[in-house]
mmCIF file of C-alpha atoms in Angstrom:
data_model
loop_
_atom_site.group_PDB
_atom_site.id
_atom_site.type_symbol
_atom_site.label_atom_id
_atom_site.label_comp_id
_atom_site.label_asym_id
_atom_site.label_seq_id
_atom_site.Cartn_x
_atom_site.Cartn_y
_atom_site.Cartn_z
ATOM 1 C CA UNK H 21 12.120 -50.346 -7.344
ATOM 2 C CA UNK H 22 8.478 -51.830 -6.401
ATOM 3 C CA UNK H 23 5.769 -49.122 -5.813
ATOM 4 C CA UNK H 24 5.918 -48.049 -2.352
ATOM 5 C CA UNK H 25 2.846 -47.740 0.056
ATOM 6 C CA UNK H 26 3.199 -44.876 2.236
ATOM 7 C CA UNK H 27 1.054 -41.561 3.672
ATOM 8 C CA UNK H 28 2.640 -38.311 4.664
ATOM 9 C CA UNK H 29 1.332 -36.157 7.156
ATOM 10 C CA UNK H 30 2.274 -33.330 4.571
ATOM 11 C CA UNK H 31 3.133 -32.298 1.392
ATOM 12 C CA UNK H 32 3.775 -28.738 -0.157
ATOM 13 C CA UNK H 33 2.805 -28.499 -3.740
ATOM 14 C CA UNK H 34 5.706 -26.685 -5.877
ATOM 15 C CA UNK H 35 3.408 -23.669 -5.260
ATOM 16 C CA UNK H 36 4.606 -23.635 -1.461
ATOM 17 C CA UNK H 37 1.069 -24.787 -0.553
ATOM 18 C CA UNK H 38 -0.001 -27.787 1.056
ATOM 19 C CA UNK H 39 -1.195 -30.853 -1.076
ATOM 20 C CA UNK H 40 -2.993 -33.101 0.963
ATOM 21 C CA UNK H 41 -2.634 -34.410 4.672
ATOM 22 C CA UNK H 42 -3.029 -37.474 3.981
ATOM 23 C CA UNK H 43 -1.079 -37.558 0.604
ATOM 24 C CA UNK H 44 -1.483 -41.051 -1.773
ATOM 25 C CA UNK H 45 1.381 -42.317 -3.322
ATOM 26 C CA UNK H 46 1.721 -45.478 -5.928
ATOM 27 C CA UNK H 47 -0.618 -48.287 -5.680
ATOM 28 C CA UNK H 48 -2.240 -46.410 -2.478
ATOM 29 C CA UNK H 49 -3.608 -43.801 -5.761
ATOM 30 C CA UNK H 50 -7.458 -46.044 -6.169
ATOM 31 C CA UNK H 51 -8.783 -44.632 -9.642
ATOM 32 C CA UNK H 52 -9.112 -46.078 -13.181
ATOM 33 C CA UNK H 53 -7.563 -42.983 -14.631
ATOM 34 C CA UNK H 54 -4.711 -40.322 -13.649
ATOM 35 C CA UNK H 55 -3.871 -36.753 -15.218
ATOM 36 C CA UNK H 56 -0.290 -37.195 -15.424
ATOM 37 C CA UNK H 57 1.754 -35.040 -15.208
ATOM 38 C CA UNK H 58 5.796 -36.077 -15.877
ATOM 39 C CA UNK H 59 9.102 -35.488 -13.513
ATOM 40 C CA UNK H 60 10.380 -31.991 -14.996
ATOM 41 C CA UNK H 61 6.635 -30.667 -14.954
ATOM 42 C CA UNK H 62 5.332 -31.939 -18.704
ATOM 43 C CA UNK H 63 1.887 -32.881 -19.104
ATOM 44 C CA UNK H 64 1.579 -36.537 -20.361
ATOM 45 C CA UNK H 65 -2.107 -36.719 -20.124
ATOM 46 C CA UNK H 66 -4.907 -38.772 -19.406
ATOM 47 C CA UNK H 67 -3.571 -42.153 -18.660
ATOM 48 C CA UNK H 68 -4.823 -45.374 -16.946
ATOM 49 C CA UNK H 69 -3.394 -45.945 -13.275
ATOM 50 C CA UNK H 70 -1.878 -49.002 -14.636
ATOM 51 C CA UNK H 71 -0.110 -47.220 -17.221
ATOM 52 C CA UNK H 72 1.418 -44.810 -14.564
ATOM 53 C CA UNK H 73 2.296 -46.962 -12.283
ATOM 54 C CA UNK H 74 4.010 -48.770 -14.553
ATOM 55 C CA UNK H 75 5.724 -45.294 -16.025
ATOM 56 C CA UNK H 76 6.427 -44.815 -12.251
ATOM 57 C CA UNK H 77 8.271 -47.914 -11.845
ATOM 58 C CA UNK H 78 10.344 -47.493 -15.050
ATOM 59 C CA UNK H 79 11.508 -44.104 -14.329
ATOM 60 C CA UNK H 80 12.702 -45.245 -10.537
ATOM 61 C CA UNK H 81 10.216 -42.670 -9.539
ATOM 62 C CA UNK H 82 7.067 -42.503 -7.568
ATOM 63 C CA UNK H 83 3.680 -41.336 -8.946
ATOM 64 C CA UNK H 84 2.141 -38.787 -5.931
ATOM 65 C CA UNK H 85 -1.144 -37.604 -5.978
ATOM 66 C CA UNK H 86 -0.985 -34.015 -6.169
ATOM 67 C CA UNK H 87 -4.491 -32.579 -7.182
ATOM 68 C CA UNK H 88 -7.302 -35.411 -5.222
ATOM 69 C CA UNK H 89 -9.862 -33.129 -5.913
ATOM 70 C CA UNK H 90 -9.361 -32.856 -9.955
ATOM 71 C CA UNK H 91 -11.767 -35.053 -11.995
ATOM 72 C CA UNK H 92 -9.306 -36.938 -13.305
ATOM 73 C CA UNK H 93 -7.009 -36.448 -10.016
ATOM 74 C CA UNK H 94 -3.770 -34.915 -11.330
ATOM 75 C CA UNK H 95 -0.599 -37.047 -10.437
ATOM 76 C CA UNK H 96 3.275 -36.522 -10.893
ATOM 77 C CA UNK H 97 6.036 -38.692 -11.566
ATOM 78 C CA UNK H 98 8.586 -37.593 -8.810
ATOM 79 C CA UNK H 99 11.162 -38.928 -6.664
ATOM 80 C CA UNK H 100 9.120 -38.766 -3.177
ATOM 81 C CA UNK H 101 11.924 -39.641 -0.546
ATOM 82 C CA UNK H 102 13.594 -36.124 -2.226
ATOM 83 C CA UNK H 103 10.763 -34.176 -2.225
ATOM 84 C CA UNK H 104 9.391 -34.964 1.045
ATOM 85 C CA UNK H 105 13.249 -33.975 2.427
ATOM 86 C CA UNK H 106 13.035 -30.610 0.462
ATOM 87 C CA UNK H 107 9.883 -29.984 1.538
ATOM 88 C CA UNK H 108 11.037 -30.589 5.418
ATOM 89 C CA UNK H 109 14.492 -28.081 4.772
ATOM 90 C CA UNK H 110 12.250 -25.575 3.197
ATOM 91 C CA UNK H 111 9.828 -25.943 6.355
ATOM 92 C CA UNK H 112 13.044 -25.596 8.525
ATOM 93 C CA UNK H 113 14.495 -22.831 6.886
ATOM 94 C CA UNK H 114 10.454 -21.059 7.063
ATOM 95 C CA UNK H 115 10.983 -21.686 10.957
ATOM 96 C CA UNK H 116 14.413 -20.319 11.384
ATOM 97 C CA UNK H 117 13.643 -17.331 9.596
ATOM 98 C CA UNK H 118 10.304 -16.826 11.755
ATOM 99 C CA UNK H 119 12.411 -17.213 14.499
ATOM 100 C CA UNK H 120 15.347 -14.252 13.861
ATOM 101 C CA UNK H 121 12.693 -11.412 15.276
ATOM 102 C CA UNK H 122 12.866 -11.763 18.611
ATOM 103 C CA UNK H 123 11.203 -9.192 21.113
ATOM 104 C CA UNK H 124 13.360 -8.275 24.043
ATOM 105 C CA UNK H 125 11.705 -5.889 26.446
ATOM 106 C CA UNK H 126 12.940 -2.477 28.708
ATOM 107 C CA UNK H 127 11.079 -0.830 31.865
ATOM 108 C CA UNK H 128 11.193 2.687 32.286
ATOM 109 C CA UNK H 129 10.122 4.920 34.954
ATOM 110 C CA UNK H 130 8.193 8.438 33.886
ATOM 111 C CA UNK H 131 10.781 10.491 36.248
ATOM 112 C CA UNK H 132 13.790 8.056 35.296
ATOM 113 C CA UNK H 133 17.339 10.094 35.762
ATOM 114 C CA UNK H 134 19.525 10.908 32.724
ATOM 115 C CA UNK H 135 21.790 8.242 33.924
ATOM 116 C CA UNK H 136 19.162 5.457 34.169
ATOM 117 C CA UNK H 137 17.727 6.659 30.866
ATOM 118 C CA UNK H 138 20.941 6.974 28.564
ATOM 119 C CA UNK H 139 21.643 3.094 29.896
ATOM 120 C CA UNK H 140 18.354 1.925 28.376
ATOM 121 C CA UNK H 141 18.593 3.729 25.576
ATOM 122 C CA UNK H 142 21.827 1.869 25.246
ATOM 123 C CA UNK H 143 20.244 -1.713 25.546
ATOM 124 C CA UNK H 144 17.535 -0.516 23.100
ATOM 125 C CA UNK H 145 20.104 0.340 20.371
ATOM 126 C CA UNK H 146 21.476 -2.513 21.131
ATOM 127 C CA UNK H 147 18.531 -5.166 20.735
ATOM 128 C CA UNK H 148 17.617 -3.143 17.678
ATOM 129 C CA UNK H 149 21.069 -3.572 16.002
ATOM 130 C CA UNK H 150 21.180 -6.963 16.434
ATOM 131 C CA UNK H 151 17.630 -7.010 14.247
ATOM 132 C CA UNK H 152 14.921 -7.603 17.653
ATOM 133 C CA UNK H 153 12.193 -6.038 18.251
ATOM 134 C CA UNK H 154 11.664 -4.124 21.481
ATOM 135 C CA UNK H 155 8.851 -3.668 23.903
ATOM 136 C CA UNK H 156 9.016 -0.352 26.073
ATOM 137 C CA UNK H 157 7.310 -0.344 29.067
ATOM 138 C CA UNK H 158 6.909 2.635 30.991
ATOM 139 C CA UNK H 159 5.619 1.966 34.382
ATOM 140 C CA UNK H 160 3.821 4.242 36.607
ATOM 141 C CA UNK H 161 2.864 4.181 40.874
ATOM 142 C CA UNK H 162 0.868 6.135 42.565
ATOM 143 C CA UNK H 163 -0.404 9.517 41.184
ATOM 144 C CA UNK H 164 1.995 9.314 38.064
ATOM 145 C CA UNK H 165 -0.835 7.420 36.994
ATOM 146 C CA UNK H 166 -2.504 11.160 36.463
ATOM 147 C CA UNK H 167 0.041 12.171 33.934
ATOM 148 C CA UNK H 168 0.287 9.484 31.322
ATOM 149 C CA UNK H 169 1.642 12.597 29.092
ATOM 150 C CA UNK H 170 5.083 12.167 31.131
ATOM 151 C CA UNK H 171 5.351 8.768 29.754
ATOM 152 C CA UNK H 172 4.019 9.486 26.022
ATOM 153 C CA UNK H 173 6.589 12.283 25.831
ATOM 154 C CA UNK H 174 9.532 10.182 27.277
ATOM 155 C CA UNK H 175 8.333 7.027 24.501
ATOM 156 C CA UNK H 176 8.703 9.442 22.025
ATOM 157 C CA UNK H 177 12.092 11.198 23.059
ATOM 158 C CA UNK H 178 13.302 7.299 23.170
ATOM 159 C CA UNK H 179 11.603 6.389 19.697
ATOM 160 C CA UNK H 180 13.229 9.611 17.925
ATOM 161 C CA UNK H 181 16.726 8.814 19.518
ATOM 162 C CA UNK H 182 17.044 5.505 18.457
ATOM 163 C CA UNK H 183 15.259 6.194 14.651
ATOM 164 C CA UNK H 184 18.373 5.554 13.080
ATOM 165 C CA UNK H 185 17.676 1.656 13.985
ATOM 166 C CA UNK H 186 14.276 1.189 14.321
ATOM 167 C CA UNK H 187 10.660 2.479 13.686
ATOM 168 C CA UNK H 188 7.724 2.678 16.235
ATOM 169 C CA UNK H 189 5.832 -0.944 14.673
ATOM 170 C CA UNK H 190 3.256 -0.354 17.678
ATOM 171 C CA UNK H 191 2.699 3.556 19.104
ATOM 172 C CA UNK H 192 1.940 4.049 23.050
ATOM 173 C CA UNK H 193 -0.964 2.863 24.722
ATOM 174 C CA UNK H 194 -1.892 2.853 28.432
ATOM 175 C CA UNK H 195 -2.443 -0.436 29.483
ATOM 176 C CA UNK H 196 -3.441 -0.565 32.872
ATOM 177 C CA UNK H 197 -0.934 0.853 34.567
ATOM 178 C CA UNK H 198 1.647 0.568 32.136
ATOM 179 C CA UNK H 199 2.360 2.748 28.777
ATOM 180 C CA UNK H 200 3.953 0.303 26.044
ATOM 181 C CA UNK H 201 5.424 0.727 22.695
ATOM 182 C CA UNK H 202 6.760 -1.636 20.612
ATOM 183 C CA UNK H 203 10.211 -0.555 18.029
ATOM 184 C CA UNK H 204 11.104 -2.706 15.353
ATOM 185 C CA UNK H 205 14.509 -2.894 13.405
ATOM 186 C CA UNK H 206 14.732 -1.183 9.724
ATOM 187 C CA UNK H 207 14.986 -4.347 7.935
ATOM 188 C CA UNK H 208 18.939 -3.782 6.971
ATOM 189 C CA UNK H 209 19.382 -2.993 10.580
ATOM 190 C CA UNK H 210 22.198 -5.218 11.186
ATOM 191 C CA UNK H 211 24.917 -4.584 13.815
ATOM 192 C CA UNK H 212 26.904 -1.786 11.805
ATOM 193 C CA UNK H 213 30.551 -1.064 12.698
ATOM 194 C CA UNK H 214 30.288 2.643 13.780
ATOM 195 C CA UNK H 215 31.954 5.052 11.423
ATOM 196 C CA UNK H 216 34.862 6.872 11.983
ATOM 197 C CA UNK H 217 35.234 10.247 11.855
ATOM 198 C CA UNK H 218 38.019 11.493 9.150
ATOM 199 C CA UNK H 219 40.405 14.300 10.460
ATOM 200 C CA UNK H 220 39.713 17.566 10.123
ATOM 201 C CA UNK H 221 41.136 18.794 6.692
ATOM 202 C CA UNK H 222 40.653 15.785 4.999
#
């Protein structure tokens, strides 16, 4: 395999950090000497960029600079097409998991009826099962406006209903002319098959 010219626009280190954004690789690495450092992690040592190259080339591998700023810059022996996929799964799989918390939102009135109420409760337990977060918005007209207490009390009926599920990540705050809270699932909230109750005498 001839050395291989090529620049990434990133590279994690095996530390999960990032190496360089404009990462050298093979004959693209411009110093007399290298730190090298070999394939499974073993420090070879000082070594003349010829001499790694050529170590590079022998082992099918590619020599990546992985430390520009080290006086002698530290390079590894690695197999780059395979590390640059890894490193793009791992930045995949860091996405997807950012991406499971999702906030869903309710709106509640201050005076809403026990019907209305028990419904949104419903959709609440619901978003929190499933592992979202959820915004609660209590909105108030006119002169409810004067008794933000109505809305503090009814946030924290709702909170202490659903505690089972979820914890109050964000307590109420008037904001404008809204009151919002924000719930977020325990972290083994999952949807949970509800239990059944054993017969009497059991």
């Amino acid at each position: 395999m001839g050395t291989r010219s090529r620049t990434v626009e990133e590279l994690t280190s095996d530390q999960g950090g990032h190496i360089s954004s404009e990462t050298r690789i093979n004959d693209r690495i411009r110093v007399p000497e290298v730190r090298l450092v070999g394939p499974n992690g073993e420090q070879v040592g000082i070594v003349r960029i010829e001499d790694a190259l050529r170590l590079a080339q022998e082992s099918d591998l590619d020599l990546v600079e992985v430390a520009p700023q080290a006086r002698p810059p530290v390079c590894k022996l690695m197999d780059f097409g395979k590390y640059k996929y890894e490193s793009a799964q791992k930045a995949r799989e860091s996405r997807r998991n950012q991406q499971l918390t999702v906030i869903k939102e309710q709106k509640l009135r201050p005076k809403i009826d026990q019907h209305d109420y028990e419904t949104k409760k419903g959709h609440v337990s619901r978003f929190l099962s499933a592992g979202n977060k959820v915004k609660v918005t209590i909105m108030f007209r006119g002169r409810e406006q004067s008794r933000p207490e109505l809305g503090f009390r009814l946030l924290q009926k709702l909170a202490d209903e659903v505690a089972e599920l979820g914890y109050v990540e964000s307590s109420p705050k008037q904001d404008g002319r809204n009151m919002i809270m924000v719930l977020a699932p325990h972290k083994n909230a999952k949807a949970k098959p509800k239990a059944t109750k054993e017969p009497a005498g059991s």
